[in-house]
Short mmCIF file of C-alpha atoms and ligand atoms in Angstrom, two decimals:
data_model
loop_
_atom_site.label_atom_id
_atom_site.label_comp_id
_atom_site.label_asym_id
_atom_site.label_seq_id
_atom_site.Cartn_x
_atom_site.Cartn_y
_atom_site.Cartn_z
CA MET Y 1 112.04 143.97 64.46
CA VAL Y 2 112.26 147.27 63.80
CA SER Y 3 115.18 148.35 61.95
CA ILE Y 4 116.41 151.74 63.74
CA GLU Y 5 118.80 154.88 61.36
CA LEU Y 6 120.28 157.97 62.83
CA THR Y 7 118.91 161.42 59.83
CA LYS Y 8 121.44 164.29 59.59
CA LYS Y 9 117.89 165.55 58.20
CA ILE Y 10 115.23 168.73 61.08
CA TYR Y 11 113.10 166.81 61.45
CA TRP Y 12 109.60 168.08 59.45
CA ASP Y 13 112.84 167.15 56.62
CA ASN Y 14 112.00 163.69 57.37
CA ASN Y 15 110.67 161.77 54.39
CA VAL Y 16 108.33 159.54 56.30
CA GLU Y 17 105.31 157.78 56.88
CA GLY Y 18 105.34 158.26 60.92
CA TYR Y 19 106.20 161.88 63.28
CA VAL Y 20 106.12 161.95 66.72
CA ILE Y 21 106.04 164.73 69.06
CA LEU Y 22 107.34 164.20 72.44
CA LEU Y 23 105.57 166.80 74.80
CA THR Y 24 106.56 168.49 78.08
CA GLU Y 25 103.12 170.05 80.38
CA ASP Y 26 103.94 173.99 79.37
CA PHE Y 27 103.85 172.31 75.01
CA GLU Y 28 102.35 175.58 74.30
CA SER Y 29 104.68 177.66 74.23
CA SER Y 30 107.77 175.13 72.97
CA ALA Y 31 108.46 176.00 69.62
CA ASP Y 32 107.81 172.23 68.03
CA ILE Y 33 103.82 173.17 68.66
CA SER Y 34 104.18 176.73 67.34
CA PHE Y 35 106.60 174.97 64.57
CA ILE Y 36 103.70 171.98 63.94
CA GLU Y 37 100.90 175.30 64.39
CA LYS Y 38 102.70 176.26 61.42
CA PHE Y 39 101.73 172.38 59.12
CA TYR Y 40 99.07 172.11 60.76
CA PRO Y 41 97.25 175.20 61.94
CA HIS Y 42 94.09 173.84 65.48
CA VAL Y 43 96.26 171.56 66.24
CA LEU Y 44 96.92 173.38 69.66
CA SER Y 45 92.98 172.80 69.78
CA ILE Y 46 91.97 169.43 69.33
CA LEU Y 47 94.54 168.33 71.41
CA LYS Y 48 93.47 171.17 73.81
CA LYS Y 49 89.97 168.72 72.58
CA HIS Y 50 91.33 165.76 73.89
CA LYS Y 51 92.32 167.44 76.60
CA PHE Y 52 96.34 165.51 75.79
CA LYS Y 53 98.20 167.67 78.70
CA GLY Y 54 101.69 166.96 77.48
CA LYS Y 55 101.61 163.81 81.22
CA VAL Y 56 103.98 161.07 81.50
CA GLY Y 57 101.51 158.18 79.51
CA GLN Y 58 99.61 161.14 78.03
CA SER Y 59 99.97 160.33 73.56
CA PHE Y 60 97.28 161.45 71.52
CA THR Y 61 97.24 160.40 67.31
CA LEU Y 62 96.08 162.82 64.77
CA THR Y 63 95.87 160.89 60.64
CA ALA Y 64 97.20 164.31 58.37
CA LEU Y 65 98.38 165.32 55.38
CA LYS Y 66 101.45 165.52 54.94
CA ASN Y 67 103.22 166.88 50.94
CA GLU Y 68 99.78 164.71 50.23
CA LYS Y 69 100.86 161.53 52.08
CA LEU Y 70 98.68 159.99 55.12
CA SER Y 71 101.35 160.57 57.24
CA GLN Y 72 100.57 160.12 61.49
CA PHE Y 73 101.77 162.47 64.03
CA VAL Y 74 102.48 160.48 67.35
CA PHE Y 75 102.00 163.62 70.50
CA ILE Y 76 103.75 161.34 73.69
CA GLY Y 77 103.79 163.78 76.36
CA VAL Y 78 106.42 163.79 78.82
CA GLY Y 79 106.15 165.42 82.03
CA MET Y 80 108.11 168.32 82.78
CA TRP Y 81 111.45 166.03 82.90
CA ASP Y 82 111.58 165.98 86.61
CA ARG Y 83 114.99 165.35 87.80
CA VAL Y 84 115.29 162.83 90.58
CA TRP Y 85 117.12 159.95 90.21
CA HIS Y 86 117.48 160.34 86.64
CA GLN Y 87 113.75 159.22 86.45
CA GLU Y 88 113.55 161.94 82.88
CA LEU Y 89 115.98 159.06 81.67
CA GLU Y 90 113.71 156.25 82.37
CA ASP Y 91 110.35 158.31 81.26
CA LEU Y 92 111.83 159.38 77.77
CA ARG Y 93 112.29 155.29 77.89
CA ARG Y 94 108.96 154.87 78.01
CA ALA Y 95 107.95 157.83 75.68
CA VAL Y 96 109.49 156.14 73.88
CA GLY Y 97 107.84 153.20 73.77
CA ALA Y 98 104.58 154.48 73.96
CA ALA Y 99 105.71 155.04 70.68
CA VAL Y 100 107.07 152.15 69.13
CA LEU Y 101 103.74 150.43 70.37
CA LYS Y 102 101.72 152.99 68.60
CA LEU Y 103 103.60 153.13 65.56
CA LYS Y 104 103.60 149.38 65.36
CA SER Y 105 99.85 149.41 66.28
CA LEU Y 106 99.05 151.26 63.40
CA GLU Y 107 101.90 149.46 60.66
CA VAL Y 108 103.49 151.86 60.16
CA GLU Y 109 106.87 151.70 57.62
CA SER Y 110 108.59 154.33 58.62
CA ALA Y 111 108.65 156.92 61.17
CA VAL Y 112 111.54 159.63 62.94
CA ILE Y 113 111.51 160.82 66.36
CA GLN Y 114 112.78 163.73 68.03
CA VAL Y 115 116.55 162.79 70.51
CA PRO Y 116 115.89 165.20 72.60
CA GLU Y 117 118.20 168.25 74.44
CA HIS Y 118 121.07 166.42 75.88
CA ASN Y 119 121.53 169.06 78.72
CA VAL Y 120 117.68 168.24 79.76
CA PHE Y 121 118.95 164.77 80.75
CA GLY Y 122 122.03 165.65 82.26
CA VAL Y 123 123.96 162.98 79.87
CA GLU Y 124 125.89 163.32 76.35
CA GLN Y 125 123.84 162.82 73.00
CA PRO Y 126 125.89 159.50 72.41
CA GLU Y 127 124.66 158.22 75.74
CA LEU Y 128 120.55 159.49 74.88
CA VAL Y 129 120.57 158.05 71.55
CA LYS Y 130 121.43 154.84 72.59
CA GLN Y 131 119.05 154.90 75.83
CA MET Y 132 116.50 156.13 72.99
CA ALA Y 133 117.91 152.57 70.67
CA ILE Y 134 117.37 150.17 72.71
CA ALA Y 135 114.23 150.95 74.67
CA ALA Y 136 112.75 151.41 71.15
CA PHE Y 137 114.68 148.36 70.35
CA MET Y 138 113.14 146.47 73.68
CA SER Y 139 109.59 147.44 72.92
CA ASP Y 140 109.88 145.53 69.55
CA TYR Y 141 110.01 141.60 70.94
CA LYS Y 142 107.19 139.72 71.75
CA PHE Y 143 107.95 136.40 72.91
CA THR Y 144 105.45 134.70 69.97
CA THR Y 145 106.64 131.01 69.25
CA PHE Y 146 104.65 129.31 70.14
CA LYS Y 147 101.01 131.85 68.95
CA SER Y 148 100.39 129.63 65.43
CA GLU Y 149 99.74 133.22 63.83
CA GLU Y 150 101.75 135.89 65.29
CA LYS Y 151 105.19 133.77 64.59
CA GLY Y 152 106.82 134.83 62.04
CA LYS Y 153 104.76 138.34 61.32
CA ASP Y 154 107.04 141.07 62.71
CA TRP Y 155 106.91 144.26 62.34
CA SER Y 156 110.05 146.02 59.48
CA GLY Y 157 109.19 148.95 59.87
CA ARG Y 158 111.86 151.85 60.51
CA LEU Y 159 112.19 154.82 62.80
CA LEU Y 160 114.79 157.50 62.24
CA LEU Y 161 116.32 159.33 65.35
CA ALA Y 162 116.81 162.47 64.67
CA THR Y 163 119.32 164.85 66.26
CA ASP Y 164 120.99 167.75 65.12
CA VAL Y 165 124.70 167.36 64.00
CA ARG Y 166 127.52 167.61 66.96
CA ASN Y 167 128.53 164.74 67.48
CA ASP Y 168 127.87 162.74 64.51
CA ALA Y 169 131.01 159.53 64.84
CA GLY Y 170 130.28 159.18 68.61
CA ARG Y 171 126.22 158.42 67.61
CA GLU Y 172 126.82 156.27 64.64
CA ALA Y 173 128.96 154.68 67.98
CA ALA Y 174 126.28 154.13 70.54
CA LEU Y 175 123.44 153.29 68.20
CA GLU Y 176 125.86 150.00 67.30
CA GLN Y 177 126.70 149.67 70.91
CA ALA Y 178 122.55 149.75 71.85
CA LYS Y 179 122.59 147.39 68.52
CA ILE Y 180 124.61 144.64 70.47
CA VAL Y 181 123.28 145.41 73.48
CA ALA Y 182 119.33 144.77 72.77
CA LYS Y 183 119.72 142.17 70.12
CA ALA Y 184 121.64 140.55 74.07
CA ILE Y 185 118.46 141.57 75.55
CA ASN Y 186 115.63 140.21 73.58
CA HIS Y 187 117.80 136.63 73.60
CA THR Y 188 117.39 136.94 77.74
CA ARG Y 189 114.40 137.24 77.56
CA HIS Y 190 113.51 134.83 74.36
CA LEU Y 191 115.23 132.56 76.87
CA ALA Y 192 113.79 132.65 80.11
CA ASP Y 193 110.10 133.56 77.91
CA MET Y 194 110.86 129.45 76.76
CA PRO Y 195 108.79 126.74 78.02
CA PRO Y 196 110.64 125.08 79.87
CA ASN Y 197 110.06 121.80 78.79
CA ILE Y 198 112.07 122.90 75.45
CA ALA Y 199 114.58 124.82 77.13
CA THR Y 200 116.39 122.38 80.05
CA PRO Y 201 119.03 122.16 80.76
CA THR Y 202 120.69 120.61 77.91
CA TYR Y 203 119.48 123.30 75.75
CA VAL Y 204 120.80 126.06 77.64
CA SER Y 205 123.72 125.30 77.12
CA GLU Y 206 123.77 124.83 73.84
CA GLN Y 207 122.99 128.14 73.48
CA ALA Y 208 125.40 129.27 74.77
CA LYS Y 209 128.34 126.90 73.20
CA LYS Y 210 126.05 129.17 69.66
CA ILE Y 211 126.49 132.17 70.62
CA ALA Y 212 129.65 131.12 71.57
CA GLY Y 213 130.46 129.94 68.13
CA GLY Y 214 129.29 132.87 66.54
CA VAL Y 215 130.83 135.88 68.61
CA GLN Y 216 134.33 136.25 68.09
CA GLY Y 217 136.81 136.64 71.18
CA LEU Y 218 134.03 133.94 73.58
CA LYS Y 219 134.56 130.76 74.98
CA CYS Y 220 132.37 128.49 75.90
CA ALA Y 221 133.00 125.09 78.01
CA VAL Y 222 130.03 122.83 79.16
CA PHE Y 223 130.28 119.80 81.98
CA GLY Y 224 127.57 118.01 83.40
CA ARG Y 225 127.36 115.79 86.36
CA GLU Y 226 130.68 113.93 86.44
CA LEU Y 227 132.30 116.34 86.73
CA ALA Y 228 131.07 118.43 89.14
CA GLU Y 229 131.53 115.00 91.18
CA GLU Y 230 135.14 115.35 90.51
CA PHE Y 231 134.79 119.15 91.19
CA GLY Y 232 133.01 117.74 95.52
CA MET Y 233 130.55 120.84 94.65
CA GLY Y 234 127.50 118.83 96.04
CA GLY Y 235 125.32 122.51 96.22
CA PHE Y 236 125.22 121.98 92.76
CA LEU Y 237 124.04 117.95 92.18
CA THR Y 238 122.10 117.64 94.94
CA VAL Y 239 119.39 119.85 93.81
CA ASP Y 240 120.38 118.40 89.60
CA VAL Y 241 120.10 114.52 90.84
CA GLY Y 242 116.33 115.34 91.58
CA SER Y 243 115.80 115.26 87.80
CA GLU Y 244 116.00 113.37 84.72
CA GLN Y 245 117.69 116.22 83.25
CA GLU Y 246 121.00 116.41 83.48
CA GLY Y 247 122.43 119.06 84.15
CA LYS Y 248 124.85 121.87 83.71
CA PHE Y 249 127.87 123.72 84.47
CA VAL Y 250 128.39 126.70 81.74
CA VAL Y 251 130.93 128.53 81.48
CA LEU Y 252 131.48 131.79 79.02
CA GLU Y 253 134.52 133.48 79.01
CA TYR Y 254 136.33 137.20 77.59
CA GLU Y 255 139.18 137.39 77.08
CA PRO Y 256 140.44 141.11 75.58
CA GLU Y 257 143.56 141.68 74.57
CA GLN Y 258 145.18 143.86 77.59
CA LYS Y 259 146.90 141.43 79.09
CA ASP Y 260 147.29 143.09 82.84
CA ALA Y 261 143.42 143.62 82.97
CA PRO Y 262 140.71 142.89 86.05
CA THR Y 263 138.55 140.18 86.03
CA ILE Y 264 135.19 140.86 86.83
CA ALA Y 265 132.88 137.16 87.41
CA ILE Y 266 129.35 137.31 87.04
CA VAL Y 267 126.77 133.89 88.39
CA GLY Y 268 123.70 133.82 87.18
CA LYS Y 269 120.85 131.05 88.86
CA GLY Y 270 119.83 128.07 85.77
CA VAL Y 271 117.13 127.05 87.39
CA THR Y 272 115.54 125.65 84.27
CA PHE Y 273 111.85 124.92 86.55
CA ASP Y 274 111.70 125.20 90.18
CA SER Y 275 108.89 122.79 91.77
CA GLY Y 276 110.57 123.01 94.81
CA GLY Y 277 111.56 119.65 94.65
CA ILE Y 278 111.02 117.08 97.66
CA SER Y 279 109.45 120.31 99.90
CA LEU Y 280 106.98 121.51 96.76
CA LYS Y 281 104.97 124.59 96.04
CA PRO Y 282 101.34 124.48 96.28
CA ALA Y 283 100.44 124.77 91.99
CA SER Y 284 99.82 128.77 91.88
CA TYR Y 285 103.42 129.20 92.90
CA MET Y 286 104.67 126.68 90.77
CA THR Y 287 103.60 128.46 87.34
CA GLY Y 288 106.12 130.60 86.08
CA MET Y 289 108.31 129.17 88.20
CA LYS Y 290 110.48 128.81 84.07
CA PHE Y 291 111.23 132.19 84.42
CA ASP Y 292 113.74 131.29 87.43
CA MET Y 293 116.88 131.08 84.83
CA SER Y 294 116.37 134.47 84.48
CA GLY Y 295 120.04 134.50 86.25
CA ALA Y 296 121.41 132.02 83.78
CA ALA Y 297 119.62 133.56 81.03
CA ALA Y 298 120.43 137.51 81.97
CA VAL Y 299 124.69 136.71 82.12
CA MET Y 300 124.76 134.94 78.75
CA GLY Y 301 122.89 138.01 77.63
CA THR Y 302 125.85 139.95 78.67
CA MET Y 303 128.85 138.08 77.49
CA GLN Y 304 127.66 137.91 74.74
CA ALA Y 305 127.30 142.02 73.96
CA ILE Y 306 130.52 142.41 75.62
CA ALA Y 307 132.45 139.46 73.88
CA GLN Y 308 131.68 142.99 71.07
CA LEU Y 309 131.99 145.90 72.74
CA LYS Y 310 135.15 144.53 73.92
CA PRO Y 311 136.37 146.14 76.60
CA SER Y 312 139.63 145.78 78.90
CA VAL Y 313 138.54 143.90 81.08
CA ARG Y 314 138.58 139.82 80.95
CA VAL Y 315 134.76 139.00 82.02
CA VAL Y 316 133.73 135.37 82.74
CA GLY Y 317 130.46 134.36 83.32
CA LEU Y 318 128.49 131.15 84.99
CA MET Y 319 126.53 129.09 84.46
CA PRO Y 320 125.20 126.78 86.38
CA LEU Y 321 121.86 124.85 84.89
CA VAL Y 322 119.80 122.57 86.51
CA GLU Y 323 116.10 121.31 87.18
CA ASN Y 324 114.69 121.67 90.02
CA MET Y 325 112.52 118.59 90.81
CA PRO Y 326 111.13 115.88 93.51
CA SER Y 327 111.72 111.62 92.82
CA GLY Y 328 113.50 109.37 94.54
CA ARG Y 329 117.10 110.51 93.81
CA ALA Y 330 116.54 113.73 94.99
CA GLY Y 331 117.26 115.73 97.67
CA LYS Y 332 115.71 116.13 100.55
CA GLN Y 333 114.33 117.34 104.27
CA ASP Y 334 117.61 116.87 106.89
CA ASP Y 335 119.86 115.39 103.97
CA VAL Y 336 124.17 117.76 105.20
CA ILE Y 337 125.56 118.28 102.31
CA THR Y 338 128.49 118.84 101.26
CA PHE Y 339 129.86 122.42 98.61
CA MET Y 340 133.45 122.95 96.80
CA ASN Y 341 135.14 125.41 99.43
CA GLY Y 342 134.22 122.29 102.14
CA LYS Y 343 131.49 123.60 104.22
CA THR Y 344 128.28 122.12 105.27
CA ALA Y 345 124.63 123.31 105.56
CA GLU Y 346 121.78 121.18 106.73
CA ILE Y 347 118.98 121.59 104.20
CA VAL Y 348 115.50 122.70 105.52
CA ASN Y 349 113.69 123.49 102.24
CA THR Y 350 114.58 122.19 99.58
CA ASP Y 351 112.73 124.91 97.79
CA ALA Y 352 115.96 127.00 98.98
CA GLU Y 353 117.52 125.48 95.88
CA GLY Y 354 118.76 128.30 94.18
CA ARG Y 355 121.50 129.72 96.90
CA LEU Y 356 122.89 125.85 96.47
CA ILE Y 357 123.95 125.91 92.68
CA LEU Y 358 124.95 129.73 93.75
CA ALA Y 359 127.49 128.98 96.30
CA ASP Y 360 129.55 126.13 94.49
CA ALA Y 361 129.47 128.98 90.54
CA LEU Y 362 130.45 131.25 93.45
CA CYS Y 363 133.34 128.86 94.51
CA TYR Y 364 134.16 127.93 91.10
CA ALA Y 365 134.76 131.35 89.92
CA GLN Y 366 136.97 132.49 92.87
CA LYS Y 367 139.48 128.60 92.71
CA PHE Y 368 139.49 128.71 88.89
CA TYR Y 369 139.49 132.57 88.04
CA ASP Y 370 140.05 135.75 90.96
CA PRO Y 371 138.69 137.71 89.90
CA ASP Y 372 138.67 141.46 90.97
CA ILE Y 373 134.73 141.93 91.24
CA LEU Y 374 132.01 138.88 92.24
CA ILE Y 375 128.52 139.51 90.80
CA ASP Y 376 125.56 136.73 91.37
CA VAL Y 377 122.59 137.70 89.62
CA ALA Y 378 119.49 135.41 90.49
CA THR Y 379 115.47 134.99 90.83
CA LEU Y 380 116.49 134.07 94.57
CA THR Y 381 114.38 134.72 97.48
CA GLY Y 382 109.94 135.20 96.66
CA SER Y 383 110.38 138.34 99.92
CA CYS Y 384 111.97 140.37 97.92
CA LEU Y 385 108.44 141.33 95.62
CA HIS Y 386 107.82 142.10 99.24
CA ALA Y 387 110.33 144.33 99.49
CA LEU Y 388 110.33 146.91 96.85
CA GLY Y 389 108.39 145.21 94.46
CA HIS Y 390 108.68 144.77 90.56
CA SER Y 391 110.39 147.97 89.74
CA TYR Y 392 114.08 147.53 91.81
CA THR Y 393 116.68 144.38 92.14
CA ALA Y 394 117.60 144.39 95.00
CA LEU Y 395 121.59 145.39 95.54
CA LEU Y 396 123.36 142.66 99.02
CA THR Y 397 126.77 144.24 99.51
CA LYS Y 398 129.47 144.77 101.57
CA ASP Y 399 131.31 147.22 98.96
CA GLU Y 400 130.06 150.54 99.50
CA LYS Y 401 132.32 151.82 95.97
CA LEU Y 402 130.90 148.82 94.87
CA SER Y 403 126.85 149.92 94.96
CA GLU Y 404 127.60 153.06 94.67
CA LEU Y 405 129.10 152.40 90.45
CA LEU Y 406 125.68 149.39 89.90
CA ARG Y 407 123.74 151.55 91.83
CA VAL Y 408 124.81 154.29 88.74
CA SER Y 409 124.50 151.51 86.12
CA GLY Y 410 121.05 150.75 87.22
CA ASP Y 411 120.04 154.44 86.74
CA MET Y 412 121.27 155.33 83.54
CA THR Y 413 119.84 152.00 82.04
CA GLY Y 414 116.46 151.45 84.05
CA ASP Y 415 117.82 148.34 85.53
CA ARG Y 416 117.66 149.87 88.63
CA VAL Y 417 118.83 148.69 91.00
CA TRP Y 418 118.47 149.57 95.68
CA PRO Y 419 120.01 148.15 98.30
CA LEU Y 420 119.45 146.67 101.62
CA PRO Y 421 120.90 146.09 104.77
CA PHE Y 422 124.17 143.72 105.48
CA ASP Y 423 125.10 143.35 108.60
CA ASP Y 424 125.68 140.69 111.03
CA ASP Y 425 122.54 141.96 113.01
CA PHE Y 426 121.13 138.87 110.09
CA LYS Y 427 124.29 136.09 110.59
CA ASP Y 428 122.38 134.19 113.06
CA ALA Y 429 119.39 134.04 111.12
CA ILE Y 430 121.34 130.46 108.98
CA LYS Y 431 122.82 128.80 112.13
CA SER Y 432 122.47 125.36 111.60
CA SER Y 433 122.72 122.83 114.97
CA VAL Y 434 124.20 119.30 112.97
CA ALA Y 435 125.79 121.45 109.97
CA ASP Y 436 127.82 124.67 109.33
CA MET Y 437 124.69 126.73 108.75
CA SER Y 438 121.07 125.90 107.00
CA ASN Y 439 119.88 126.78 103.91
CA SER Y 440 116.83 129.31 104.81
CA GLY Y 441 116.65 131.20 107.57
CA THR Y 442 115.25 130.71 110.30
CA PRO Y 443 111.01 131.68 110.46
CA THR Y 444 112.02 134.31 113.60
CA TYR Y 445 113.77 136.79 110.93
CA LYS Y 446 112.18 137.50 108.34
CA ALA Y 447 114.18 139.14 105.65
CA GLY Y 448 114.37 135.80 102.91
CA THR Y 449 115.80 138.46 100.60
CA ILE Y 450 118.48 139.48 102.98
CA THR Y 451 119.56 136.50 105.07
CA ALA Y 452 119.62 134.29 102.01
CA ALA Y 453 122.46 136.89 100.76
CA PHE Y 454 123.75 136.01 104.04
CA PHE Y 455 124.27 132.26 103.49
CA LEU Y 456 125.79 133.51 99.95
CA ASN Y 457 128.33 134.96 101.71
CA ASN Y 458 129.52 132.40 103.18
CA PHE Y 459 130.90 131.32 99.52
CA VAL Y 460 133.02 134.16 98.80
CA GLU Y 461 136.21 134.22 100.08
CA LYS Y 462 137.68 137.18 103.00
CA GLY Y 463 138.74 139.96 100.18
CA VAL Y 464 136.96 139.74 97.41
CA SER Y 465 134.39 142.02 96.30
CA TRP Y 466 131.08 140.60 96.12
CA ALA Y 467 128.08 142.25 95.40
CA HIS Y 468 124.07 139.44 95.59
CA LEU Y 469 121.59 141.21 92.95
CA ASP Y 470 117.85 139.30 93.30
CA ILE Y 471 115.94 140.31 90.58
CA ALA Y 472 112.39 137.54 91.28
CA GLY Y 473 110.78 141.12 90.87
CA THR Y 474 112.66 142.70 88.23
CA ALA Y 475 112.79 139.64 86.13
CA ASP Y 476 109.50 139.13 84.41
CA GLY Y 477 105.89 140.39 84.38
CA VAL Y 478 106.96 143.92 85.23
CA PRO Y 479 103.63 146.34 85.19
CA GLY Y 480 103.10 149.12 84.63
CA VAL Y 481 106.24 149.56 81.85
CA ASN Y 482 105.60 149.86 78.34
CA TYR Y 483 109.40 149.05 76.87
CA LEU Y 484 109.58 145.98 79.29
CA GLY Y 485 106.18 144.03 77.65
CA LYS Y 486 104.45 141.52 79.33
CA GLY Y 487 106.57 138.63 80.14
CA ALA Y 488 110.68 138.37 80.78
CA THR Y 489 112.64 141.46 80.86
CA GLY Y 490 116.10 140.58 80.19
CA VAL Y 491 117.33 142.30 84.15
CA GLY Y 492 120.26 142.13 84.91
CA VAL Y 493 122.49 142.52 81.17
CA ARG Y 494 121.81 146.91 80.53
CA LEU Y 495 123.15 147.08 83.97
CA LEU Y 496 126.24 145.17 84.00
CA VAL Y 497 126.73 145.85 80.19
CA ASP Y 498 127.53 149.16 81.45
CA PHE Y 499 128.51 148.49 84.44
CA VAL Y 500 131.34 146.62 83.47
CA MET Y 501 132.34 148.51 79.86
CA LYS Y 502 132.82 151.78 82.38
CA TYR Y 503 134.82 149.52 84.92
CA LYS Y 504 138.34 151.12 86.42
CA ARG Y 505 140.14 149.24 88.81
N1 BES C 601 112.71 130.82 92.29
C1 BES C 601 112.34 131.18 93.71
C2 BES C 601 112.30 132.23 94.61
C3 BES C 601 110.73 132.51 93.56
C4 BES C 601 109.50 132.66 94.67
C5 BES C 601 110.89 134.36 92.41
C6 BES C 601 108.58 133.14 94.21
C7 BES C 601 108.96 134.50 92.69
C8 BES C 601 108.48 134.62 93.55
C9 BES C 601 113.46 130.56 95.47
O1 BES C 601 113.84 128.83 94.30
C10 BES C 601 112.50 129.86 96.10
O2 BES C 601 111.89 128.91 96.42
N2 BES C 601 112.94 130.73 97.93
C11 BES C 601 111.69 130.65 98.18
C12 BES C 601 113.41 131.09 99.09
C13 BES C 601 112.97 129.66 100.96
C14 BES C 601 112.13 128.69 101.21
C15 BES C 601 113.27 129.86 101.40
C16 BES C 601 111.14 131.40 98.76
O3 BES C 601 111.56 132.87 98.56
O4 BES C 601 109.75 131.07 99.06
ZN1 ZN C 602 114.56 128.79 92.39
MG1 MG C 603 112.96 127.50 95.45
#
């Protein structure tokens, strides 16, 4: 794992093996390049020869002698810091990603990177330090647990972030926070990447207990089928009983010192494998469905970070964990089930299982915690990929203020969200002739992501500020974002941690 430090020395005075230079498209006239020119007289013509133009995604490495030592100069293009929707912050994160991946591949032991002037980004310097550090840690994640040759052979490079010394305490604290958040994100990614024969509901619930055991101020409670029956969780149970693996319902609780603190409840879909159940998925659609617990993993990561960052907000994380399998005991099409709040649903498709377990979890959150804010995060619908692809999480809420807060946190952290319409035009899509609702929208309505949210809406009491986040497109396999790598992205952790830390009633 890379280790990150702050350095008070100016850039070139650091005695390191690698120097990362972020260059904008107008770099020819920049102070950085004229400085390097002094050292390395032909650098500008070399960059030109190699068609380096400072565009986003461009990089160029030069091996040269500095202080008689072989050094790596890694030039990273950053475009023109395009100030649209905080795209400039995202470009910076990807520039850091490119740098870390390059340093790692060259096995550079130590390197320095300049933190750019923060005013360009419209944020304070500590925030910039935090964003860069998190991106660096995220770039360094790779799932190697089952790669005999690679596992345990981590890169242990040092990365120095060079800043001026204007805000010493602020940037130190920001780096500490970044370490906490990044560790939680990478843990979330690891859980989501673990194969479903190992990462069963029991395994995931044990991980939650382990985390709570290691962090002061975080409590964990777990229950299974028996208590779920007592609570009348017909949604949770109808998915759970089809599997040989017993489902687990995990409650993680962070209690601040302040007694009259507001409460935020977050609920994550935890289907450790989604075969579709009796409405079995075709084989090619089933591959990858280990990721269907990414929402629950994000809740775990968020709670892990929150309990260490200690905001003055009570935060409760709920993780209904089940495996969706077909069997003689499994729920089937035409079944009618009853949820914890007494409402009923006709099962039209057992593959629309996430909303069933979330429904009971939403009921549980409101019954026992009376939250001011309720947010669920779930790999809920394939439709979400059609609507928004891989770069935006779908946001569905009727609360404009909550929508805006989540959007701002998303732009700041890189876990970007985009609102989908959520008005009553879609409500009738889940009508049923035999029950209060059906578990899947009538095909003529299309808009599967929206109709799924309308299903969940039935389980949110009036007056509760609720938002639904569909992460089906953003939880893994995001193409073209270097710092997210190949598998799980840990989506949700950056967003929810930032949201909770800034939350004021
Ligand atoms: N876990 C899936 C959602 C999903 C599908 C995510 C494909 C990513 C890619 C969910 O449980 C599911 O199967 N949803 C169905 C719902 C439908 C039957 C109403 C879907 O989206 O097809
Ligand atoms: Zn699913
Ligand atoms: Mg499904």
